[in-house]
Short mmCIF file of C-alpha atoms and ligand atoms in Angstrom, two decimals:
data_model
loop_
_atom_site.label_atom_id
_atom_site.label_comp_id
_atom_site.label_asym_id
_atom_site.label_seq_id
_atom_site.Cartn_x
_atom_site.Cartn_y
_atom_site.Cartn_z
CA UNK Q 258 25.75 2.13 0.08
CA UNK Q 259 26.85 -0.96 -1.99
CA UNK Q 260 24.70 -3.14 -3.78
CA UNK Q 261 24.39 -6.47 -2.11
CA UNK Q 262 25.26 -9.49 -4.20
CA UNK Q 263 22.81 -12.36 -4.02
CA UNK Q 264 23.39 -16.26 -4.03
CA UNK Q 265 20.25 -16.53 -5.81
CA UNK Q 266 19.37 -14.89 -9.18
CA UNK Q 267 18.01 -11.96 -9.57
CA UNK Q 268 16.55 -10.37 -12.74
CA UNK Q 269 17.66 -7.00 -13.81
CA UNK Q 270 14.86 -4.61 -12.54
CA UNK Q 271 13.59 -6.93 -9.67
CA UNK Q 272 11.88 -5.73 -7.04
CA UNK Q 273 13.00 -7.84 -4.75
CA UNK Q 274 16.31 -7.54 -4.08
CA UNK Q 275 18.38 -8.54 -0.65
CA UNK Q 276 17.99 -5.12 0.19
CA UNK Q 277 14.03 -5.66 -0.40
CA UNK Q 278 13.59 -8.48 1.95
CA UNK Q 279 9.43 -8.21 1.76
CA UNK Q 280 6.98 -9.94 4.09
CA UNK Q 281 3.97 -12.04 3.14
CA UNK Q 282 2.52 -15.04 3.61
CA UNK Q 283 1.69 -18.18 0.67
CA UNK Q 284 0.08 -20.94 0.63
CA UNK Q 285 3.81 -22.75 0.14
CA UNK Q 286 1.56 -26.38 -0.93
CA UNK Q 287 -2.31 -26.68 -1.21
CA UNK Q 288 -3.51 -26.33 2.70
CA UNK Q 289 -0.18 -25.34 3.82
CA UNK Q 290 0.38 -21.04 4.83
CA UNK Q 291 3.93 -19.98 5.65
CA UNK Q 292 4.90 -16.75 6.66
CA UNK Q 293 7.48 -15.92 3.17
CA UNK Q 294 10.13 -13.36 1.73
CA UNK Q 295 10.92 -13.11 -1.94
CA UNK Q 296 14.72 -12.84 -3.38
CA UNK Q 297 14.20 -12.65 -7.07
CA UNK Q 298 11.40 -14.88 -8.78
CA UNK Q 299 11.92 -17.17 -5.91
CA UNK Q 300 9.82 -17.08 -2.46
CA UNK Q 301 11.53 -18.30 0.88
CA UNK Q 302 9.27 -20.19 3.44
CA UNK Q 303 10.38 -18.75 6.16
CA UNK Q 304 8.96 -21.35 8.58
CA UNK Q 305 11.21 -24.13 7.14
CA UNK Q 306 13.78 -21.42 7.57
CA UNK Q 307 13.27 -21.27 11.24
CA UNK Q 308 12.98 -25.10 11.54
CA UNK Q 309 16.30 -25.54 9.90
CA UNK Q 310 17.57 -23.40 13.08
CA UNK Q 311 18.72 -20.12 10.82
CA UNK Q 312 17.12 -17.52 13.71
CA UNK Q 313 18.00 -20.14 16.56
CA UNK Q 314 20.83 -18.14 18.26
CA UNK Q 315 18.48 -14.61 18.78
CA UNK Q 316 16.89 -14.12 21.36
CA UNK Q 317 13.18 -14.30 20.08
CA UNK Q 318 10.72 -17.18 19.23
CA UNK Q 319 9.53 -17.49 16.20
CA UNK Q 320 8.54 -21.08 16.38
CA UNK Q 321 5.28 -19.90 16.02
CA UNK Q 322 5.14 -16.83 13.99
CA UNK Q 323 5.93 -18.26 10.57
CA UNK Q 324 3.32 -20.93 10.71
CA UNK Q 325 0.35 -18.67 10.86
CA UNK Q 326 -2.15 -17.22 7.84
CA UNK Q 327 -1.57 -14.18 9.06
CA UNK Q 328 1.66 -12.00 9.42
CA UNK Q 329 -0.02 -10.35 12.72
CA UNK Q 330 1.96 -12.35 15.60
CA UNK Q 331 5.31 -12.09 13.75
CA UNK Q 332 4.99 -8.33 13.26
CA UNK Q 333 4.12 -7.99 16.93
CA UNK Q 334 7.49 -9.29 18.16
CA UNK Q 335 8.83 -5.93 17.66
CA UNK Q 336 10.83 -3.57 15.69
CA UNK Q 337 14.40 -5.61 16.75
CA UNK Q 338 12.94 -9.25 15.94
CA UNK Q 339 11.91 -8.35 12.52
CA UNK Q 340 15.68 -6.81 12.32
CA UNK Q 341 17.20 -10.29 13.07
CA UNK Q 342 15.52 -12.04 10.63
CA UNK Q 343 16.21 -9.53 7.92
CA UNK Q 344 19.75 -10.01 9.06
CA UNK Q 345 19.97 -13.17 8.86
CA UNK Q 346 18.72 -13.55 5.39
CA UNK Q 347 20.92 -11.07 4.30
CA UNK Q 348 23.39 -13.28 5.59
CA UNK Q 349 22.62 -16.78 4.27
CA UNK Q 350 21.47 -15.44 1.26
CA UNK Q 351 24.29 -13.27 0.37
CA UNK Q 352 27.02 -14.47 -2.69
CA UNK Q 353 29.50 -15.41 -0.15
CA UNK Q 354 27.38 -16.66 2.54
CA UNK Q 355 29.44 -18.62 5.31
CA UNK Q 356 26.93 -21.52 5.44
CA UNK Q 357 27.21 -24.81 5.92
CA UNK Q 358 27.04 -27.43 3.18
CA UNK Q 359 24.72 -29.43 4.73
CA UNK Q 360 22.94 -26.60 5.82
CA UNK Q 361 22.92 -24.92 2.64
CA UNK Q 362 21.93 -28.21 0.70
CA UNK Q 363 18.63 -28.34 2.96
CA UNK Q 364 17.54 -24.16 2.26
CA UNK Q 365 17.88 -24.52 -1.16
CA UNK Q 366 16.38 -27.87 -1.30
CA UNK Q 367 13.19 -27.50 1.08
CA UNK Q 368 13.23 -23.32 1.65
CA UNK Q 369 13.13 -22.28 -1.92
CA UNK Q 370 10.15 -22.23 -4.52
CA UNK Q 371 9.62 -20.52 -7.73
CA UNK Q 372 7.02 -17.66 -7.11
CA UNK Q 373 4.88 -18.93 -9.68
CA UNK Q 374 4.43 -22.09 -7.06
CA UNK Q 375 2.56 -20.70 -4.60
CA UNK Q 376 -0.18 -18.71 -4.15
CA UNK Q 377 0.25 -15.33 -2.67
CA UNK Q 378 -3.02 -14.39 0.33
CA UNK Q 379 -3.74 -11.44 2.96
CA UNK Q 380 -0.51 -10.80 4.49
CA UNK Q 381 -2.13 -8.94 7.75
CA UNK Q 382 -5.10 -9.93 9.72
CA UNK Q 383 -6.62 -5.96 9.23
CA UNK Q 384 -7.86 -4.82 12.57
CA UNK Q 385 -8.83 -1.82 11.71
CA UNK Q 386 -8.56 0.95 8.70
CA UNK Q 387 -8.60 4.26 7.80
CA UNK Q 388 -8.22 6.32 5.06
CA UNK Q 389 -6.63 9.83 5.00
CA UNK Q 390 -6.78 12.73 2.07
CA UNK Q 391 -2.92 13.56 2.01
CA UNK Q 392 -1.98 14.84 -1.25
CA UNK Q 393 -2.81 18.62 -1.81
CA UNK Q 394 -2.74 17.99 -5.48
CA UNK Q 395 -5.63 15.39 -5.11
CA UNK Q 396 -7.38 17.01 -2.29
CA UNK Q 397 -7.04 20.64 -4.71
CA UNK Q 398 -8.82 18.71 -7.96
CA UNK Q 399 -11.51 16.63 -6.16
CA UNK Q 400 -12.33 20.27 -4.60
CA UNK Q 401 -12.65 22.04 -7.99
CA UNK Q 402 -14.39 19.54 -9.39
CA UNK Q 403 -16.58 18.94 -6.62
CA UNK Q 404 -17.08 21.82 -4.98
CA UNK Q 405 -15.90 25.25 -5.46
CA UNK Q 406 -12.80 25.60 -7.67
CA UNK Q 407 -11.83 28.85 -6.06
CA UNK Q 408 -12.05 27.31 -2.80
CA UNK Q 409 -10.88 23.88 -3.48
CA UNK Q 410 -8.80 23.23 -0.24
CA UNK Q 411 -11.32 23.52 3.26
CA UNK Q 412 -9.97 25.86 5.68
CA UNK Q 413 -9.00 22.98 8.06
CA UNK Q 414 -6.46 21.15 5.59
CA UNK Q 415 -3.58 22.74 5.68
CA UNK Q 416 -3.89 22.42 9.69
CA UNK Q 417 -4.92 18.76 9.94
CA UNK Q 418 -4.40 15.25 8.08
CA UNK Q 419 -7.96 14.83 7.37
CA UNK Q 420 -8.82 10.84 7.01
CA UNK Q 421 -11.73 8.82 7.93
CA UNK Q 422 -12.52 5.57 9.27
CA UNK Q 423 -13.17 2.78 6.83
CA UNK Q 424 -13.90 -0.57 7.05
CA UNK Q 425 -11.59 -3.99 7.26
CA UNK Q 426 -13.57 -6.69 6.07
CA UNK Q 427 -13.38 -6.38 2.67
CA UNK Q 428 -9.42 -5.65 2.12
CA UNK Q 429 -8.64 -8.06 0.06
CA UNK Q 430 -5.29 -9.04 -1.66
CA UNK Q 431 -3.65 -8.68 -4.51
CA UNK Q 432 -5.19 -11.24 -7.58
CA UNK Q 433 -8.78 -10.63 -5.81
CA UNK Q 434 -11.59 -9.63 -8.83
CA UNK Q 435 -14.00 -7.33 -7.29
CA UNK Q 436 -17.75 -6.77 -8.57
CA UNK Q 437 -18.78 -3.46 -9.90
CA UNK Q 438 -20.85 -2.26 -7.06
CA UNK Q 439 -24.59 -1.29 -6.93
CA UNK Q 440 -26.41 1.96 -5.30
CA UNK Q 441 -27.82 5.09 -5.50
CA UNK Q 442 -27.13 7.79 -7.56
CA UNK Q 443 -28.16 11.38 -8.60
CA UNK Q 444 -28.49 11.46 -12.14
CA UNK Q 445 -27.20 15.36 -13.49
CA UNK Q 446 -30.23 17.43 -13.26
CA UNK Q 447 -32.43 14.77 -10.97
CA UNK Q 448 -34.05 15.23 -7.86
CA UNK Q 449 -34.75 11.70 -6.40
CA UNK Q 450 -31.99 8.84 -7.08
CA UNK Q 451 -32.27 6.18 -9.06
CA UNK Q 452 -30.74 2.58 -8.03
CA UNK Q 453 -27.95 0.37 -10.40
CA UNK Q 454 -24.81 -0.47 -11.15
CA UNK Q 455 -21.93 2.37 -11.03
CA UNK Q 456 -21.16 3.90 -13.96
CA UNK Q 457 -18.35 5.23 -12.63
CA UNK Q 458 -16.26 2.97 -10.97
CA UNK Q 459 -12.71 4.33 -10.57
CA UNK Q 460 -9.04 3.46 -8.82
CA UNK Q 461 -7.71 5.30 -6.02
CA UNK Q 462 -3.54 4.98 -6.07
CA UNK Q 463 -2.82 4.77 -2.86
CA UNK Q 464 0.17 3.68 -0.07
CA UNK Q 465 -0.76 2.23 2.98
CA UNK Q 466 1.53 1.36 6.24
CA UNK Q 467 0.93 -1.70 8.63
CA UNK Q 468 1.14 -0.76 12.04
CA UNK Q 469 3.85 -3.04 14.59
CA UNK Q 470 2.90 -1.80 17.88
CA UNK Q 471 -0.11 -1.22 20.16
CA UNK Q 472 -1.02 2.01 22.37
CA UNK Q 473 -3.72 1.43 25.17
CA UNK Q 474 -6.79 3.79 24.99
CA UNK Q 475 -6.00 7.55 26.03
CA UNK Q 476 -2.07 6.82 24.58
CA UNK Q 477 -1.02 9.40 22.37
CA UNK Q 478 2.00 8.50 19.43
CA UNK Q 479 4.49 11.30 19.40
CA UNK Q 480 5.03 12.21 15.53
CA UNK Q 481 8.97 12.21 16.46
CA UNK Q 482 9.03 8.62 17.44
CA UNK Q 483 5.27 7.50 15.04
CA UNK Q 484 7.78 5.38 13.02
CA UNK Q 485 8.74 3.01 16.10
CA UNK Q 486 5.21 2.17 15.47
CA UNK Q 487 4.84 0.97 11.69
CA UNK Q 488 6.12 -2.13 10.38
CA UNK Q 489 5.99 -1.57 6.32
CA UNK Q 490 4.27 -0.52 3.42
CA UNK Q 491 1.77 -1.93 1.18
CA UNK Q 492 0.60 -0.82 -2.54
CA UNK Q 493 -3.25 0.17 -1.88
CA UNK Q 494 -5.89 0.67 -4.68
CA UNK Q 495 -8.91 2.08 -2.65
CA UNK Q 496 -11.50 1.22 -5.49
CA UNK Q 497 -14.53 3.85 -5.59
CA UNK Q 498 -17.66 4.69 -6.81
CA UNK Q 499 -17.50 8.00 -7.98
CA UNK Q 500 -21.49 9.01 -8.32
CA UNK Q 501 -22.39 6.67 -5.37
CA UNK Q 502 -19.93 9.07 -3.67
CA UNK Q 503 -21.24 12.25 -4.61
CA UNK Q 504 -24.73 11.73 -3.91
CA UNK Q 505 -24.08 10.01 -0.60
CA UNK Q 506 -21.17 11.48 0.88
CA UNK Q 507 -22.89 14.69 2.73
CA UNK Q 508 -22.56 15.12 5.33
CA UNK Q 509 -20.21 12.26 6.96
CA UNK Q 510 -17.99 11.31 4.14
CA UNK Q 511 -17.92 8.06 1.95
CA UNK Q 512 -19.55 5.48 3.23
CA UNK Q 513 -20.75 2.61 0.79
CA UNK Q 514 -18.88 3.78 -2.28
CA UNK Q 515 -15.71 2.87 -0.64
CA UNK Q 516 -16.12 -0.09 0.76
CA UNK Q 517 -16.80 -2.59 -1.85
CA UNK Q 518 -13.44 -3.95 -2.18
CA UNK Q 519 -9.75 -2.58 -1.84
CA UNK Q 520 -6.66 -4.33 -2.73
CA UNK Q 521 -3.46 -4.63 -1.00
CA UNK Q 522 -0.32 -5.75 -2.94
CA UNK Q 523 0.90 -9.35 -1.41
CA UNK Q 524 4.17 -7.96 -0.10
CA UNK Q 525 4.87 -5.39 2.99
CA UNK Q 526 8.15 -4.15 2.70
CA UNK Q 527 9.58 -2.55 5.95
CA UNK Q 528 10.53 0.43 6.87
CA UNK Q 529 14.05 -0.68 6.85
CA UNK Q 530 14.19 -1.75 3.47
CA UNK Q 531 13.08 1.61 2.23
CA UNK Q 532 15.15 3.68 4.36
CA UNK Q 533 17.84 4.70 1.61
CA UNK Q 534 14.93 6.34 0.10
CA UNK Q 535 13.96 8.76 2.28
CA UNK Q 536 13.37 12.07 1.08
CA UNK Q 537 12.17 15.33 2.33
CA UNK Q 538 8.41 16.41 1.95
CA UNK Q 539 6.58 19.64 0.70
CA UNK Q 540 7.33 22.76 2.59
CA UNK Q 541 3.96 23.02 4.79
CA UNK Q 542 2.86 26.52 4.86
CA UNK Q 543 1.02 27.60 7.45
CA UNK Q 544 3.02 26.06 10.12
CA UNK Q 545 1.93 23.01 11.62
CA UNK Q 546 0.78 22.64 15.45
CA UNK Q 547 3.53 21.79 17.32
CA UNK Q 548 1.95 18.00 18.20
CA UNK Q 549 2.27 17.69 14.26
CA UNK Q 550 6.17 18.88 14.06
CA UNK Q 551 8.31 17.01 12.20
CA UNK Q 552 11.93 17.06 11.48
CA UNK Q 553 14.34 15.71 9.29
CA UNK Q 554 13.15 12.86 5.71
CA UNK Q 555 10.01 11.66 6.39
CA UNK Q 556 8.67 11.36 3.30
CA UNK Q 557 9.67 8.31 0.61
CA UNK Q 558 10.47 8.37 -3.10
CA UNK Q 559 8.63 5.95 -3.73
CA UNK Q 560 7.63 5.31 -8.14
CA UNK Q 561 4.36 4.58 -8.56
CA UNK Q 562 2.47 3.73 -11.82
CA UNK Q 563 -1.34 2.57 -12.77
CA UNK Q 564 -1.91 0.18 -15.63
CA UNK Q 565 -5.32 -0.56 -17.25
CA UNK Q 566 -5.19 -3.97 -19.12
CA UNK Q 567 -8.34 -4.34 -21.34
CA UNK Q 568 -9.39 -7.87 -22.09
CA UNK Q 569 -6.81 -8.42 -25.21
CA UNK Q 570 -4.04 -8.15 -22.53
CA UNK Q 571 -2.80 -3.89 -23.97
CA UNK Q 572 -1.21 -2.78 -20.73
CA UNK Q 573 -2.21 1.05 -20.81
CA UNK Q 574 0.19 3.19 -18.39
CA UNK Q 575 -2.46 6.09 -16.94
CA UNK Q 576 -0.52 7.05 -14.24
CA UNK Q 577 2.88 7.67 -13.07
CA UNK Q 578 2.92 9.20 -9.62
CA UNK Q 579 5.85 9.42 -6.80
CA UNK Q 580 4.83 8.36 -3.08
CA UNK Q 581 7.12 11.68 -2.07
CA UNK Q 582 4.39 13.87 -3.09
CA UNK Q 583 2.21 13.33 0.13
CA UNK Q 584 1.60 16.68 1.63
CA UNK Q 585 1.09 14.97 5.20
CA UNK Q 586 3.86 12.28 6.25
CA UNK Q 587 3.03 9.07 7.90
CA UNK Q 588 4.32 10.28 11.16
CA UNK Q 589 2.11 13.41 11.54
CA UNK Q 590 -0.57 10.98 10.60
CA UNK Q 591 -0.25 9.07 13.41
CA UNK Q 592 0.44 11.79 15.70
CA UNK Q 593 -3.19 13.12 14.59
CA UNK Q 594 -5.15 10.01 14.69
CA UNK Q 595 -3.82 9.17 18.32
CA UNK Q 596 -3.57 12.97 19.65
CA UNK Q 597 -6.92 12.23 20.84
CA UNK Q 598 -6.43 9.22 22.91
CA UNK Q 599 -7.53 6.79 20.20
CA UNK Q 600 -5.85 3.49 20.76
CA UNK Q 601 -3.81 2.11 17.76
CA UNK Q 602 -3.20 -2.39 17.43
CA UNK Q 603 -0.50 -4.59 15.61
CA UNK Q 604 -2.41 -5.13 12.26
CA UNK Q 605 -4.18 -1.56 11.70
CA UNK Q 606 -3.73 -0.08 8.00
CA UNK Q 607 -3.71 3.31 7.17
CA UNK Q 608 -3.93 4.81 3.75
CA UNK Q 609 -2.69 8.18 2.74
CA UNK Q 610 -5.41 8.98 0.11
CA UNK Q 611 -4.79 9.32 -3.63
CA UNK Q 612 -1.46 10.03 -4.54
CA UNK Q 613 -1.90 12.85 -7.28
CA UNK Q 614 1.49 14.92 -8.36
CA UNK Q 615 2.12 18.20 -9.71
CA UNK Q 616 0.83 17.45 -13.69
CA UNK Q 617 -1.86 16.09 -14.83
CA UNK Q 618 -0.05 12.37 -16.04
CA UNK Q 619 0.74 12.04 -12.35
CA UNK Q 620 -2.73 12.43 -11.24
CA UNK Q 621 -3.76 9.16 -9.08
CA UNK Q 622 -7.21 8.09 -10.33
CA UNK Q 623 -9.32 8.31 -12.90
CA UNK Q 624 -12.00 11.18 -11.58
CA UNK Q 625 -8.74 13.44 -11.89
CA UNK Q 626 -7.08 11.79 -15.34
CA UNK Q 627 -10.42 12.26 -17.14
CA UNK Q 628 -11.79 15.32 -15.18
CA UNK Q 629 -14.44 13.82 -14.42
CA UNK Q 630 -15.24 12.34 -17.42
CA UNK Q 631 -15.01 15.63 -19.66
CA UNK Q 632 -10.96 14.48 -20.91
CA UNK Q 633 -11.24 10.53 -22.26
CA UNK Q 634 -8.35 8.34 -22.05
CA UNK Q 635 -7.91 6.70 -25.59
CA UNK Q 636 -6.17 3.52 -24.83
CA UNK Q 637 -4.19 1.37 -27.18
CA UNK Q 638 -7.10 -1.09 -28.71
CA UNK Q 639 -8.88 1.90 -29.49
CA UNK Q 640 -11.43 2.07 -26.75
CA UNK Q 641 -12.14 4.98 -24.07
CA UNK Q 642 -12.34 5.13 -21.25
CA UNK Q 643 -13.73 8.07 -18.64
CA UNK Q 644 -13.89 5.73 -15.79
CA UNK Q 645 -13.61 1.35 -15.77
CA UNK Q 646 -15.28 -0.94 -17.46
CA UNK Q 647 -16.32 -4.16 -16.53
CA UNK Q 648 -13.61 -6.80 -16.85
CA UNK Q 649 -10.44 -4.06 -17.16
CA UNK Q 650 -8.07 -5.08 -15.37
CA UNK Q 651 -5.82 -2.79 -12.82
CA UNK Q 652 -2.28 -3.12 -11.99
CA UNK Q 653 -0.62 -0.58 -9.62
CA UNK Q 654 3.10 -1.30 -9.29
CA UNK Q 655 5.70 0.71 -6.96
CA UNK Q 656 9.82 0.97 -6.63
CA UNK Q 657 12.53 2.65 -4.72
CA UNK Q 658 16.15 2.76 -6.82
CA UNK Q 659 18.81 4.91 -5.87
CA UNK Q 660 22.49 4.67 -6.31
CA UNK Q 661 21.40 0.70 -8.38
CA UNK Q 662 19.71 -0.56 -5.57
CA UNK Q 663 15.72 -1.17 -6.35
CA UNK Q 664 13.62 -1.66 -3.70
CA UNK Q 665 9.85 -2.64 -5.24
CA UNK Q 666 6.42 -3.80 -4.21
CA UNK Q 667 5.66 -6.04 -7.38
CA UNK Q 668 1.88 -5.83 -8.60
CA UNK Q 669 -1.57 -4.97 -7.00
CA UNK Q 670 -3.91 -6.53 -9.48
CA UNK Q 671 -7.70 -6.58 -9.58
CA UNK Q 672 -10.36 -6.80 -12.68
CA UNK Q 673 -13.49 -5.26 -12.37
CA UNK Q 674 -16.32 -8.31 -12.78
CA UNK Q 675 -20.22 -6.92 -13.55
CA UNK Q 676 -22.67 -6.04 -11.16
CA UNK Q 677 -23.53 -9.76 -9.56
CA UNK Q 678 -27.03 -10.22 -10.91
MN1 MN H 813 -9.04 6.57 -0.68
#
């Protein structure tokens, strides 16, 4: 594959190159949302785009897509639309574009804004969300330290992509603080709860896909065509509240130490754009069902770090993790979730759990990096930290490169604000 050259400038390491092509949506001036893509450190209303008659000659509308606060209506045009509008900037955006000088005068006068002009929002309208438990590595060290470390894996994981259903309202993007959450826990040794603040409020890193298409109830997604269904790919931190957990999760799963607030990075890139970085997953032993067969890549490498900031802006790198870890692909996740008959909408996320790898740097929160609390993490000012603490801040960043081509997600940023009183 060669490297596409850009008419506009792009930094060395960018994640957002013309191969990237990302999805989101801004508020482009104060009041104003446009459905926008990123080339460099500049975003690209896409709206004006569409009014200056760039998509014109295909044979979709998009009149009134790009206008919206919401991503939802474009993504459920379909698979080919979003193709001719990644075309197309690929196109007029390319080093040796065949544009117009008029034309070209008007994108880069009324299209183009520095990112650091707008303000990034939700990209998707989430209908609904769940959450799965894909990575053996994570699911094997939450079961040993939880449970039974010579039986850390159930019996039914290796057979199933176990997940749960979790709640919608309160995904929230990228540059949204989130309050340390209150409940009950189980102090060590008690036998009633006692009520407060978490004290140990952690980071799940996590990847989670949009979904393009709709089934109708009873529908079942085959996993061999599951990826004619999902648009793109989001950076996910799936904040949670590790004693709240243990205390309530038996015998339905998590419930309220979940859903306090997770955060989506601003951009979905497609599954188009990542497509050069396909890779092949873990060998799955026992043998899978046949509704859960897969063949061929259907896993992405995918680079994926965690950064704690404390207050005096230290970045501290906890994590680096790979995407291409995930025991259970996106595909047979689908197939499971719908094998039942349970109906699937344009603008449903699904998570694939923490992404832990094989050591213990690559492990994908901080229950696992601190086991529990008995390992510290020094960081750079000095301080420790077993879990967060109130105003930390967390970054979770994510990139494709293969062959000099970088394909990225940018940042998914959240501090951690005290209990509100
Ligand atoms: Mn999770």
């Amino acid at each position: 594959m060669t490297k596409l050259q850009s008419g506009i400038e792009i930094p060395e390491n960018s994640d957002f190159t013309l191969e990237n092509l990302p999805f989101g949506v801004a508020e482009v001036i104060p009041g104003k949302f446009a459905a926008v893509t990123r080339i460099g450190n500049q975003v690209i209303d896409l709206e004006i785009l569409e009014k200056l008659g760039i998509f014109s000659d295909s044979a979709f509308d998009f009149n009134s897509v790009f206008n919206k606060q919401v991503l939802n209506d474009f993504i459920n045009l379909g698979k080919q639309a979003h193709k001719v509008v990644r075309k197309r900037l690929q196109e007029i955006f390319a080093r040796d574009a065949q544009v117009d000088k008029k034309l070209f005068a008007a994108i880069h006068s009324a299209a183009i804004k520095p990112f650091t002009e707008v303000r990034m929002v939700m990209p998707v309208h989430v209908t609904d969300y769940t959450d799965f438990y894909s990575s053996i590595e994570h699911a094997t060290n939450v079961g040993m330290m939880f449970r039974d470390p010579k039986n850390a894996i159930l019996p039914n994981w290796r057979h199933l992509p176990v997940g749960y259903h979790g709640r919608a309202s309160s995904i929230v993007v990228s540059g949204t603080n989130i309050h340390r959450p209150l409940g009950q826990t189980l102090p060590a040794g008690a036998e009633i709860p006692v009520f407060g603040p978490s004290k140990m409020l952690d980071f799940e890193l996590e990847m989670a896909f949009v979904v393009g298409k709709s089934t109708g109830l009873g529908d079942r997604v085959k996993a061999e065509n599951a990826e004619d269904y999902i648009f793109g790919f989001l950076l996910f931190n799936d904040l949670s509240a590790r004693d709240i957990q243990s205390w309530e999760y038996v015998p339905l799963g998590p419930f309220l130490s979940k859903n306090f607030g997770s955060v989506v990075s601003p951009w979905i890139v497609t599954l188009e754009a990542l497509e050069p970085f396909r890779t092949e997953g873990p060998v799955q032993d026992p043998e899978v069902l046949p509704y859960l067969k897969t063949e061929g890549k259907r896993n992405f490498d995918i680079n994926l770090e965690v950064a704690i900031k404390t207050s005096n802006n230290d970045e501290n790198v906890v994590c680096r993790s790979n995407f291409r870890h995930m025991y259970w692909n996106i595909c047979q996740q689908l197939a499971h979730h719908t094998i039942n008959g349970c109906n699937i909408n344009t603008g449903d996320l699904y998570a694939s759990g923490t992404i832990s790898g094989p050591d213990p740097g690559s492990y994908g929160s901080m229950l696992e990096l601190t086991w529990r609390g008995t390992k510290p993490i020094t960081l750079k000012d000095g301080t420790e930290r077993k879990f967060i603490n109130d105003l930390d801040t967390l970054s979770m960043r994510g990139f494709s490169e293969k062959d000099g081509i970088r394909v990225g997600f940018g940042e998914c940023i959240t501090q951690i604000l005290p209990a509100k009183p």
